[in-house]
Amino acid sequence: MYSLRPQAFYRRFMLFATLAMTVILSGCGFHLKHSDGLVEKFPEVYVQTNNPKGELARLVKFRLLGANIKVAVAPNEDTPILRLISEKQSKRTISLYATAQNAEKEIGYIMKYSIKMPNYTPKNYSVNLYRDFLYDSTQALAKSREEEQLIEELRVVAADHIISTMLSLENDSPE
C-alpha cells in the first residue's frame, strides 16, 4: 500500500489550501489593492497646502504614493489639484467626577479640503471626526500622550477619507 511521507502530505495540503483560498477569494469579489481604478483616474496629483511639511500633508502624500499616484512638484493645467484647506482640533468635557474634575473628554478633528480636476470647478469637502476618552488627572502625562495618539489616528482616518473620496469622485460640472 502506498503511503505519503509527512513532507509530501504537507505539500499537497498546502497546495489544496492555496487553491481553495484562491477560489473563495475570487468568488467573493476580493480584488488586490490598487486595482480599484484610482491610478487611472489620478495618475498624477498636485497637493497644495499652507503647511507642506506638516503631518497631514505628509500622510496624504504617503497615501497617494502608496496608491501608485505620482505627487507633482508644481501644478500644471492637466494635473488635478488636491488642496488641503484647513485642519482644526477641538476638545470638550463630556462628563465630570463628583469633585468637578474632568472624567471624560471628547477630541474633535475637522479637516476641509477641495479637489479640482482640470477644466472642472473645484469640489469642497470636509471631514468631521470625534473620539472620546477617559481622563484621569493623576495620570496627566499618560493621558496627554494618549490624546496626541488619538489626534494622530484621526489624521490618518482623514487622509484615508481623502483617498476614498478621490476614488468615488465623478466630474459633472465643467467650468
mmCIF file of C-alpha atoms in Angstrom:
data_model
loop_
_atom_site.group_PDB
_atom_site.id
_atom_site.type_symbol
_atom_site.label_atom_id
_atom_site.label_comp_id
_atom_site.label_asym_id
_atom_site.label_seq_id
_atom_site.Cartn_x
_atom_site.Cartn_y
_atom_site.Cartn_z
ATOM 1 C CA MET A 1 0.000 0.000 0.000
ATOM 2 C CA TYR A 2 1.179 3.495 -0.879
ATOM 3 C CA SER A 3 1.729 5.909 2.000
ATOM 4 C CA LEU A 4 2.617 9.570 1.854
ATOM 5 C CA ARG A 5 5.627 10.868 3.671
ATOM 6 C CA PRO A 6 4.835 13.764 6.034
ATOM 7 C CA GLN A 7 6.584 16.279 3.710
ATOM 8 C CA ALA A 8 4.623 15.164 0.657
ATOM 9 C CA PHE A 9 1.374 15.266 2.612
ATOM 10 C CA TYR A 10 2.194 18.781 3.840
ATOM 11 C CA ARG A 11 2.931 19.970 0.281
ATOM 12 C CA ARG A 12 -0.320 18.538 -1.070
ATOM 13 C CA PHE A 13 -2.267 20.005 1.836
ATOM 14 C CA MET A 14 -0.732 23.465 1.270
ATOM 15 C CA LEU A 15 -1.444 23.246 -2.466
ATOM 16 C CA PHE A 16 -5.057 22.316 -1.763
ATOM 17 C CA ALA A 17 -5.417 25.078 0.863
ATOM 18 C CA THR A 18 -3.950 27.681 -1.505
ATOM 19 C CA LEU A 19 -6.250 26.592 -4.315
ATOM 20 C CA ALA A 20 -9.275 26.655 -2.007
ATOM 21 C CA MET A 21 -8.449 30.151 -0.719
ATOM 22 C CA THR A 22 -7.951 31.421 -4.279
ATOM 23 C CA VAL A 23 -11.346 30.105 -5.339
ATOM 24 C CA ILE A 24 -13.046 31.519 -2.235
ATOM 25 C CA LEU A 25 -11.440 34.950 -2.557
ATOM 26 C CA SER A 26 -12.154 35.252 -6.263
ATOM 27 C CA GLY A 27 -15.748 34.186 -5.709
ATOM 28 C CA CYS A 28 -16.466 36.814 -3.061
ATOM 29 C CA GLY A 29 -15.352 39.779 -5.177
ATOM 30 C CA PHE A 30 -11.989 40.306 -3.490
ATOM 31 C CA HIS A 31 -9.551 42.412 -5.510
ATOM 32 C CA LEU A 32 -5.924 43.080 -4.862
ATOM 33 C CA LYS A 33 -5.058 46.518 -3.515
ATOM 34 C CA HIS A 34 -4.567 49.272 -6.100
ATOM 35 C CA SER A 35 -6.706 47.557 -8.707
ATOM 36 C CA ASP A 36 -9.594 49.903 -7.930
ATOM 37 C CA GLY A 37 -9.086 52.388 -10.781
ATOM 38 C CA LEU A 38 -7.669 55.197 -8.662
ATOM 39 C CA VAL A 39 -4.430 55.362 -10.657
ATOM 40 C CA GLU A 40 -6.412 55.542 -13.898
ATOM 41 C CA LYS A 41 -8.452 58.481 -12.557
ATOM 42 C CA PHE A 42 -5.493 60.245 -10.960
ATOM 43 C CA PRO A 43 -2.130 59.273 -12.469
ATOM 44 C CA GLU A 44 -0.658 62.474 -11.012
ATOM 45 C CA VAL A 45 -1.896 64.895 -8.327
ATOM 46 C CA TYR A 46 -0.586 68.186 -7.026
ATOM 47 C CA VAL A 47 -1.060 68.647 -3.275
ATOM 48 C CA GLN A 48 -1.496 72.300 -2.311
ATOM 49 C CA THR A 49 -1.321 73.221 1.367
ATOM 50 C CA ASN A 50 -0.333 76.061 3.667
ATOM 51 C CA ASN A 51 1.882 73.674 5.622
ATOM 52 C CA PRO A 52 3.731 71.451 3.113
ATOM 53 C CA LYS A 53 5.930 69.924 5.828
ATOM 54 C CA GLY A 54 3.004 69.283 8.178
ATOM 55 C CA GLU A 55 1.838 65.902 9.377
ATOM 56 C CA LEU A 56 -1.402 65.934 7.372
ATOM 57 C CA ALA A 57 0.365 66.793 4.103
ATOM 58 C CA ARG A 58 2.922 64.067 4.768
ATOM 59 C CA LEU A 59 0.207 61.480 5.432
ATOM 60 C CA VAL A 60 -1.791 62.416 2.329
ATOM 61 C CA LYS A 61 1.300 62.281 0.101
ATOM 62 C CA PHE A 62 2.249 58.945 1.649
ATOM 63 C CA ARG A 63 -1.223 57.557 0.895
ATOM 64 C CA LEU A 64 -1.078 58.846 -2.691
ATOM 65 C CA LEU A 65 2.352 57.334 -3.273
ATOM 66 C CA GLY A 66 1.112 54.079 -1.715
ATOM 67 C CA ALA A 67 -1.657 54.016 -4.316
ATOM 68 C CA ASN A 68 0.968 54.464 -7.091
ATOM 69 C CA ILE A 69 -0.123 58.047 -7.770
ATOM 70 C CA LYS A 70 2.654 60.464 -8.663
ATOM 71 C CA VAL A 71 2.722 63.606 -6.498
ATOM 72 C CA ALA A 72 3.522 66.585 -8.731
ATOM 73 C CA VAL A 73 6.101 69.114 -7.594
ATOM 74 C CA ALA A 74 4.360 72.029 -9.307
ATOM 75 C CA PRO A 75 0.822 72.407 -10.655
ATOM 76 C CA ASN A 76 0.100 72.418 -14.363
ATOM 77 C CA GLU A 77 -3.106 72.667 -16.354
ATOM 78 C CA ASP A 78 -3.543 68.890 -16.785
ATOM 79 C CA THR A 79 -2.924 67.891 -13.182
ATOM 80 C CA PRO A 80 -5.706 67.570 -10.607
ATOM 81 C CA ILE A 81 -5.137 69.712 -7.529
ATOM 82 C CA LEU A 82 -5.829 68.433 -4.040
ATOM 83 C CA ARG A 83 -5.983 71.453 -1.763
ATOM 84 C CA LEU A 84 -5.743 70.871 1.968
ATOM 85 C CA ILE A 85 -7.571 73.970 3.178
ATOM 86 C CA SER A 86 -7.541 73.655 6.960
ATOM 87 C CA GLU A 87 -7.461 71.344 9.912
ATOM 88 C CA LYS A 88 -8.815 72.171 13.331
ATOM 89 C CA GLN A 89 -8.776 70.346 16.640
ATOM 90 C CA SER A 90 -11.182 70.841 19.498
ATOM 91 C CA LYS A 91 -11.591 69.472 22.998
ATOM 92 C CA ARG A 92 -14.592 69.453 25.236
ATOM 93 C CA THR A 93 -15.549 67.914 28.510
ATOM 94 C CA ILE A 94 -18.245 65.266 28.297
ATOM 95 C CA SER A 95 -18.557 64.320 31.956
ATOM 96 C CA LEU A 96 -17.181 65.298 35.360
ATOM 97 C CA TYR A 97 -16.263 63.462 38.523
ATOM 98 C CA ALA A 98 -18.033 64.364 41.762
ATOM 99 C CA THR A 99 -15.017 66.577 42.550
ATOM 100 C CA ALA A 100 -15.730 68.660 39.417
ATOM 101 C CA GLN A 101 -12.662 67.331 37.585
ATOM 102 C CA ASN A 102 -12.786 66.088 34.004
ATOM 103 C CA ALA A 103 -13.841 62.445 33.791
ATOM 104 C CA GLU A 104 -14.322 62.092 30.066
ATOM 105 C CA LYS A 105 -13.164 64.287 27.184
ATOM 106 C CA GLU A 106 -14.035 64.444 23.515
ATOM 107 C CA ILE A 107 -11.466 65.320 20.865
ATOM 108 C CA GLY A 108 -12.755 66.750 17.620
ATOM 109 C CA TYR A 109 -10.848 66.900 14.345
ATOM 110 C CA ILE A 110 -12.220 68.876 11.429
ATOM 111 C CA MET A 111 -10.424 68.984 8.107
ATOM 112 C CA LYS A 112 -11.502 70.836 4.976
ATOM 113 C CA TYR A 113 -10.157 70.107 1.528
ATOM 114 C CA SER A 114 -11.039 70.528 -2.123
ATOM 115 C CA ILE A 115 -10.326 68.597 -5.290
ATOM 116 C CA LYS A 116 -10.077 70.409 -8.606
ATOM 117 C CA MET A 117 -9.983 68.372 -11.776
ATOM 118 C CA PRO A 118 -8.710 70.005 -14.974
ATOM 119 C CA ASN A 119 -11.480 72.063 -16.663
ATOM 120 C CA TYR A 120 -13.909 71.451 -13.787
ATOM 121 C CA THR A 121 -14.972 73.536 -10.835
ATOM 122 C CA PRO A 122 -13.391 72.586 -7.509
ATOM 123 C CA LYS A 123 -15.442 70.442 -5.149
ATOM 124 C CA ASN A 124 -15.170 71.213 -1.440
ATOM 125 C CA TYR A 125 -15.318 68.552 1.250
ATOM 126 C CA SER A 126 -14.947 68.339 4.988
ATOM 127 C CA VAL A 127 -14.201 65.533 7.391
ATOM 128 C CA ASN A 128 -15.543 65.754 10.946
ATOM 129 C CA LEU A 129 -14.217 63.127 13.324
ATOM 130 C CA TYR A 130 -14.752 62.797 17.066
ATOM 131 C CA ARG A 131 -13.271 60.462 19.664
ATOM 132 C CA ASP A 132 -13.785 60.405 23.394
ATOM 133 C CA PHE A 133 -11.540 59.079 26.116
ATOM 134 C CA LEU A 134 -11.442 58.816 29.888
ATOM 135 C CA TYR A 135 -9.348 61.444 31.587
ATOM 136 C CA ASP A 136 -7.570 60.870 34.878
ATOM 137 C CA SER A 137 -5.712 63.874 36.311
ATOM 138 C CA THR A 138 -3.425 61.599 38.332
ATOM 139 C CA GLN A 139 -2.069 60.260 35.043
ATOM 140 C CA ALA A 140 -1.852 63.575 33.215
ATOM 141 C CA LEU A 141 1.333 62.751 31.279
ATOM 142 C CA ALA A 142 -0.021 59.410 30.049
ATOM 143 C CA LYS A 143 -3.355 60.971 29.144
ATOM 144 C CA SER A 144 -1.702 63.800 27.189
ATOM 145 C CA ARG A 145 0.238 61.157 25.223
ATOM 146 C CA GLU A 146 -2.998 59.249 24.631
ATOM 147 C CA GLU A 147 -4.581 62.467 23.387
ATOM 148 C CA GLU A 148 -1.703 63.012 20.926
ATOM 149 C CA GLN A 149 -2.100 59.462 19.642
ATOM 150 C CA LEU A 150 -5.847 59.939 19.166
ATOM 151 C CA ILE A 151 -5.230 63.094 17.131
ATOM 152 C CA GLU A 152 -2.679 61.238 15.008
ATOM 153 C CA GLU A 153 -5.197 58.425 14.418
ATOM 154 C CA LEU A 154 -7.805 60.988 13.384
ATOM 155 C CA ARG A 155 -5.338 62.461 10.871
ATOM 156 C CA VAL A 156 -4.754 59.003 9.411
ATOM 157 C CA VAL A 157 -8.505 58.432 9.092
ATOM 158 C CA ALA A 158 -8.868 61.842 7.418
ATOM 159 C CA ALA A 159 -6.069 61.031 4.931
ATOM 160 C CA ASP A 160 -7.759 57.721 4.116
ATOM 161 C CA HIS A 161 -11.053 59.584 3.681
ATOM 162 C CA ILE A 162 -9.444 61.834 1.059
ATOM 163 C CA ILE A 163 -8.304 58.793 -0.927
ATOM 164 C CA SER A 164 -11.747 57.193 -0.764
ATOM 165 C CA THR A 165 -13.341 60.482 -1.848
ATOM 166 C CA MET A 166 -10.973 60.663 -4.820
ATOM 167 C CA LEU A 167 -11.954 57.125 -5.758
ATOM 168 C CA SER A 168 -15.668 57.926 -5.747
ATOM 169 C CA LEU A 169 -15.324 61.337 -7.431
ATOM 170 C CA GLU A 170 -17.410 61.940 -10.543
ATOM 171 C CA ASN A 171 -16.885 65.047 -12.676
ATOM 172 C CA ASP A 172 -20.239 66.501 -13.572
ATOM 173 C CA SER A 173 -19.867 70.299 -13.536
ATOM 174 C CA PRO A 174 -17.386 71.674 -16.086
ATOM 175 C CA GLU A 175 -16.223 75.270 -15.770
#
